Amino acid sequence: MPVRVVDTSLPSQASASDADVEHKSPPACTLLGVGQAFSGTQNVSSPQKDEAWRVNVRIQGFDLEHGYLCGTMEALNVPMADTPVVTFWEGEIVDTKNYTFFTNKWKATSEVDIQHWTKFPSFSPLLDQVEVDGGKSLNLSNYPYIFMRWKEQYFVNVGTDCGLTIAGFYYVCFSCTDGSVNGFYYDPNSSPFQKLELQSAQEKDTGFSFSSYALQ
Amino acid sequence: MPSSAIPSSWSYNRPEHLISRLRSAGEARIKALRELKNQIIGNRTKKLTYIKLGAVPFVVEILCSAAFDISGDVNTVLVQSCAVLGSFACGVDAGVKAVLEAGAFQHLMLLISHRNEKVVDAAARALRMIYQSKLAPKYDFVHTKNIEFILSLLNRTNENVTGLGASIITQSCRTKMEQRALSDAGALKKLVSLLRGSLSQRDASLESLASLIKDNPVVISKFVGPESGRALSAVTELTKDRYPRTRLLACMCLIVVNSSSPTSLQGAGIKMKLITILLELMDDPGEVGDEAGFALSSFISESEDLQKLAFEANVADKLCDHLQNCLLQIRRYQGILLALAGLSSKLECCRSKIFTHKAFNLMIDALNHERSEIRVAACLCLKSLSRSVQHLSAGHFMTEIIIVPLIQLLCDTSTSVQVAALGAISNIVVDFAMHKSVFIKCGGVKQLVQLSKSMDSTIRVNAVWALRNLLFLVDQTCKEGIFSELTATTLSSLICDPKTSVQEQALGLVRNLVDGPVDSIEYIFLEDRLLLHAIGRRLLSSSNTEVLIQGMYVLCNVASGNEFHKEAVMHQLLMQADPDALSIVVKFLQNNDSQLRIAAVWALVNLTSPSSPGAFGRVVRLRNAGVVQQLKTMVTDPCLDVKLRVRTALVQSMTFDDGVVMV
């Protein structure tokens, strides 16, 4: 017997009973856990040239309590680079506790924030509340999308003189449903709205596999 | 030929001669006792010499016989004997041992009730020296009579007697029951009142209060409550005392309050003050400075908020600076290392600060220190620092300069060093920078495998933990090397280990072993499916959720492989503990723990993937076993992750319904 599958998960505004912030944070998702990999492209087109770099991402750390995650990003066909360029990035999870939709740093005003977040269709139901308080009072605990900011911190395998910049950061939307990642790079000195599109990447095409570590 | 002339005074003062003079009577004996006292006061070497020559039993004999003597100047003899015994016991454990073995304790206790106040004072002073040591006899607080005796000591006017009462509590009060009994009998109130006494009474009272309230929220609430007057403010006030030792003891008392009742220390102000006072006290060149590091470590180690405050107070830099200047003072060295370990246990900003300081190299040097307590403290520092994913990602720890000494410590004669080294190694081998081969080349795997067979379960669990982390995202060559050292037989016995913590880590290890390319899954089928059978048995019999989660992820990862692998998992999932029981997969899907439900559903997602040729047959079997029906009840699971995976599994299962592809 077929089961009707209806997505009823809309974010709600936190009521008084939602005072416990634990319940307002986005849910943990196995596809965004440590060891998980993603692959796809980043569009770096300029008015002069259409260009996209192949990109691989690996999650290395995930701490929902602190709204923190981190990992590496590998750009594969970067012009003028002999090898793939790997960067280490740290992410802020918009959990309404540690971080809201307003960045308040990295040269991003709330207008810039809204401009970028609204590029994600899944953000539309949140827009009104975010304009009021940055989304502080939203309950994201059952929302199947996780919003984040990823900021590259350092180059792992090339020097800072490689002719590339990591001055900007990514507005990111992760889909818990299929593990896809969409992002927009923001750097006032770079082409606007460079799009990052990644899919959950499994080593085998026959199924999903999960490794784990635990720090002492 | 020249001959050596021995001066008569030297001969007269020889220890042996002085001991023989203790046998004289009257004034000569008193003189000998005084001389002995003067020689040993503050002189550890002399104390040890006289202890070796058997002086202590002589003095105890004098004390004992004088206690029954009513002639002559017996009180002076008693006072001097007590003083000598107190000196022997002061600051030297061998002295305390000798005094106790000679049977002095009972006699000294009896003298507390002597009619002469000077004798009482001398006996109390000697007993206090004994109670400064951990070798002091455990006082029995179970009997009401004994508690009454302690109260009677605290109620006396003599400073040494009240100090003795406080010291007995400090050394002997350990259990919650003892704390409660003493507190109910009035000891808490009396000790609080002694905070207004002399310097010695204040210090003794602060130390005693810390023992009386430690880890006991009930007694702490009495201490901070109105019935104790303004006890908390009085202690807080003493953190500003002119004497460093009093300041330290007041801080330690407040730290004890904070650890069980953080809300009692209102606001960040007082907490910040405690941090700055302890930092200042580290400048003290003596024992107070030595102990300040330990106090700071116990204050901040478990609390992220306190570590934040410590970071703001620039504690990282100051501790690093102290570290460079204390290498010859063992106790201080250890305290500072522990404070650094505590400071960097939770916060990345603290770790980065320490990592870039030149003192970081001193921590690595400390791994080779001759004293085991320093080696342990250095390992704890590295363990805290290596919690930094950022630095693990940069490969900062996987260098021979750090790895080689750590691996050597795995063979240390001290178990606590081995455990501490394993803790640091467990974190370091996570190493995202793909330098895991450095650890293998340095012989680390061989040592870890050896320790995974230890009789000591703490060592065993930590060794397996390190191997599990080492296998996280490791390349195939390294994986092969690790497995050939470890063997399926050892792994199988670790999965069946009597300790669930070992089972959990062993299953986590296998989970990582079978992750990655499809070939990796074959490990589990070696030696006639040895590992697969061990895991199956564990999943059937264990009731520990963490063990089940790791075991279920192993099966999920195996189910991500080819048809042969998927069929093997099907067999395991549909096993039942007995014919009437639920299959393990249904049992896990019904479990209260969402992590276990997720692992089980992921395995089903892998088994029902429509792209695999045998999926249809498996769906039929899962349906017949009631698994699909169970999944249908979970479409509104409270955990979003479970709910989403259940939908995927159901959609995949429905793909085969009547040959109609559902979208």
Tab-separated table of C-alpha atoms in Angstrom, chain A residues 1-9 26-36 58-63 65-66 68-72 86-90 98 140-146 153-156 174-179 200 202-216, chain B residues 304 348 383 386-394 419 422-423 426-427 430 432-433 461-462 465-466 468-469 472-473 505 508 511-512 514-518 521 550 553 556-557 559-562 566 595 598 602 605-606 609 611-612 632 635 637-641 643-645 647-648 650-651 654 657 662:
chain	number	residue	atom	x	y	z
A	1	MET	CA	0.000	0.000	0.000
A	2	PRO	CA	1.513	3.278	-1.021
A	3	VAL	CA	2.038	5.873	1.677
A	4	ARG	CA	1.309	9.467	1.005
A	5	VAL	CA	4.472	11.413	1.610
A	6	VAL	CA	3.732	15.034	2.337
A	7	ASP	CA	6.287	17.525	3.437
A	8	THR	CA	4.614	19.490	6.193
A	9	SER	CA	7.813	20.750	7.733
A	26	PRO	CA	18.345	22.810	13.222
A	27	PRO	CA	18.380	19.014	13.411
A	28	ALA	CA	21.514	16.902	13.164
A	29	CYS	CA	21.723	15.194	9.801
A	30	THR	CA	23.812	12.124	9.009
A	31	LEU	CA	24.587	13.424	5.527
A	32	LEU	CA	26.290	16.447	7.084
A	33	GLY	CA	28.280	14.388	9.589
A	34	VAL	CA	32.049	14.096	9.902
A	35	GLY	CA	33.651	12.212	7.063
A	36	GLN	CA	30.856	13.008	4.621
A	58	ARG	CA	34.838	16.961	3.113
A	59	ILE	CA	33.309	17.563	6.555
A	60	GLN	CA	35.933	17.156	9.272
A	61	GLY	CA	34.292	18.549	12.370
A	62	PHE	CA	30.690	19.044	13.429
A	63	ASP	CA	29.494	20.478	16.731
A	65	GLU	CA	25.902	22.577	20.335
A	66	HIS	CA	28.240	25.395	19.312
A	68	TYR	CA	30.179	24.897	14.387
A	69	LEU	CA	31.402	22.749	11.557
A	70	CYS	CA	34.557	22.681	9.493
A	71	GLY	CA	36.206	20.871	6.669
A	72	THR	CA	38.260	21.190	3.544
A	86	VAL	CA	42.799	22.841	-0.907
A	87	THR	CA	41.512	25.241	1.718
A	88	PHE	CA	40.384	24.681	5.292
A	89	TRP	CA	37.085	26.335	6.141
A	90	GLU	CA	35.048	26.837	9.277
A	98	ASN	CA	24.969	30.801	18.429
A	140	LEU	CA	14.283	25.489	12.859
A	141	SER	CA	14.267	22.158	14.674
A	142	ASN	CA	12.064	20.432	12.129
A	143	TYR	CA	13.028	22.365	9.018
A	144	PRO	CA	14.677	20.136	6.404
A	145	TYR	CA	17.219	22.772	5.377
A	146	ILE	CA	20.249	23.918	7.307
A	153	GLN	CA	40.602	30.105	6.921
A	154	TYR	CA	43.804	29.033	5.239
A	155	PHE	CA	45.291	27.336	2.190
A	156	VAL	CA	46.261	23.776	3.039
A	174	PHE	CA	22.108	22.282	2.945
A	175	SER	CA	19.168	20.021	2.144
A	176	CYS	CA	18.690	17.323	4.779
A	177	THR	CA	16.550	15.411	2.313
A	178	ASP	CA	19.119	14.646	-0.357
A	179	GLY	CA	22.341	16.013	1.115
A	200	SER	CA	26.474	14.248	-1.465
A	202	GLN	CA	29.596	8.444	-1.854
A	203	GLU	CA	32.687	6.442	-2.706
A	204	LYS	CA	30.493	3.563	-3.917
A	205	ASP	CA	27.493	3.968	-6.167
A	206	THR	CA	25.849	1.039	-4.415
A	207	GLY	CA	25.029	2.740	-1.145
A	208	PHE	CA	25.784	5.112	1.691
A	209	SER	CA	28.661	4.516	4.097
A	210	PHE	CA	29.501	6.367	7.314
A	211	SER	CA	32.825	6.511	9.123
A	212	SER	CA	33.360	8.159	12.474
A	213	TYR	CA	35.935	9.327	14.987
A	214	ALA	CA	35.628	10.571	18.516
A	215	LEU	CA	38.033	12.967	20.204
A	216	GLN	CA	38.982	12.326	23.810
B	304	GLU	CA	33.919	26.505	28.950
B	348	GLU	CA	39.953	26.864	20.235
B	383	LYS	CA	45.371	15.685	24.461
B	386	SER	CA	44.842	17.996	19.786
B	387	ARG	CA	41.095	18.455	20.202
B	388	SER	CA	41.566	21.205	17.647
B	389	VAL	CA	40.151	20.002	14.334
B	390	GLN	CA	41.777	23.015	12.699
B	391	HIS	CA	45.249	21.933	13.780
B	392	LEU	CA	44.515	18.272	13.077
B	393	SER	CA	43.483	19.308	9.605
B	394	ALA	CA	46.748	21.167	9.129
B	419	VAL	CA	46.673	5.906	29.570
B	422	LEU	CA	46.873	6.866	24.595
B	423	GLY	CA	44.488	9.792	25.152
B	426	SER	CA	43.718	8.891	20.048
B	427	ASN	CA	43.188	12.503	19.058
B	430	VAL	CA	42.520	11.458	13.552
B	432	PHE	CA	43.003	14.823	8.394
B	433	ALA	CA	46.192	15.800	6.613
B	461	VAL	CA	39.636	0.684	25.638
B	462	ASN	CA	42.008	3.577	24.988
B	465	TRP	CA	39.898	3.946	20.603
B	466	ALA	CA	43.199	5.116	19.106
B	468	ARG	CA	39.504	3.334	15.618
B	469	ASN	CA	40.482	6.981	15.084
B	472	PHE	CA	39.060	7.056	10.129
B	473	LEU	CA	39.384	7.913	6.403
B	505	GLN	CA	35.265	1.201	20.251
B	508	GLY	CA	33.566	1.781	15.721
B	511	ARG	CA	32.866	0.553	10.969
B	512	ASN	CA	35.840	2.609	9.740
B	514	VAL	CA	34.763	-1.381	6.073
B	515	ASP	CA	34.142	2.241	4.996
B	516	GLY	CA	35.593	3.379	1.683
B	517	PRO	CA	36.149	1.278	-1.460
B	518	VAL	CA	34.109	-1.880	-1.843
B	521	ILE	CA	34.178	-4.675	3.072
B	550	GLN	CA	28.267	1.206	16.182
B	553	TYR	CA	26.644	1.246	11.297
B	556	CYS	CA	24.992	-0.274	7.112
B	557	ASN	CA	28.474	0.189	5.639
B	559	ALA	CA	25.198	-3.027	2.976
B	560	SER	CA	26.654	-0.224	0.853
B	561	GLY	CA	28.663	-2.873	-1.017
B	562	ASN	CA	27.826	-5.430	-3.699
B	566	LYS	CA	23.936	-6.874	0.942
B	595	GLN	CA	20.756	7.408	16.482
B	598	ILE	CA	18.874	6.196	11.872
B	602	TRP	CA	20.303	3.688	6.512
B	605	VAL	CA	18.093	2.358	2.372
B	606	ASN	CA	21.211	0.577	1.130
B	609	SER	CA	18.360	0.751	-3.496
B	611	SER	CA	19.723	0.208	-8.805
B	612	SER	CA	20.913	-3.035	-7.225
B	632	LYS	CA	5.334	2.873	7.612
B	635	VAL	CA	6.869	8.369	8.581
B	637	ASP	CA	9.135	9.964	13.461
B	638	PRO	CA	9.991	12.840	15.833
B	639	CYS	CA	13.565	12.842	14.543
B	640	LEU	CA	13.704	14.590	11.179
B	641	ASP	CA	16.737	12.618	10.007
B	643	LYS	CA	11.787	10.581	9.086
B	644	LEU	CA	13.590	11.557	5.884
B	645	ARG	CA	15.487	8.256	5.607
B	647	ARG	CA	10.684	8.077	3.385
B	648	THR	CA	13.609	7.189	1.138
B	650	LEU	CA	9.693	3.398	1.676
B	651	VAL	CA	9.830	5.112	-1.711
B	654	MET	CA	7.379	0.942	-3.293
B	657	ASP	CA	4.948	-2.484	-6.039
B	662	MET	CA	6.509	5.391	-7.678
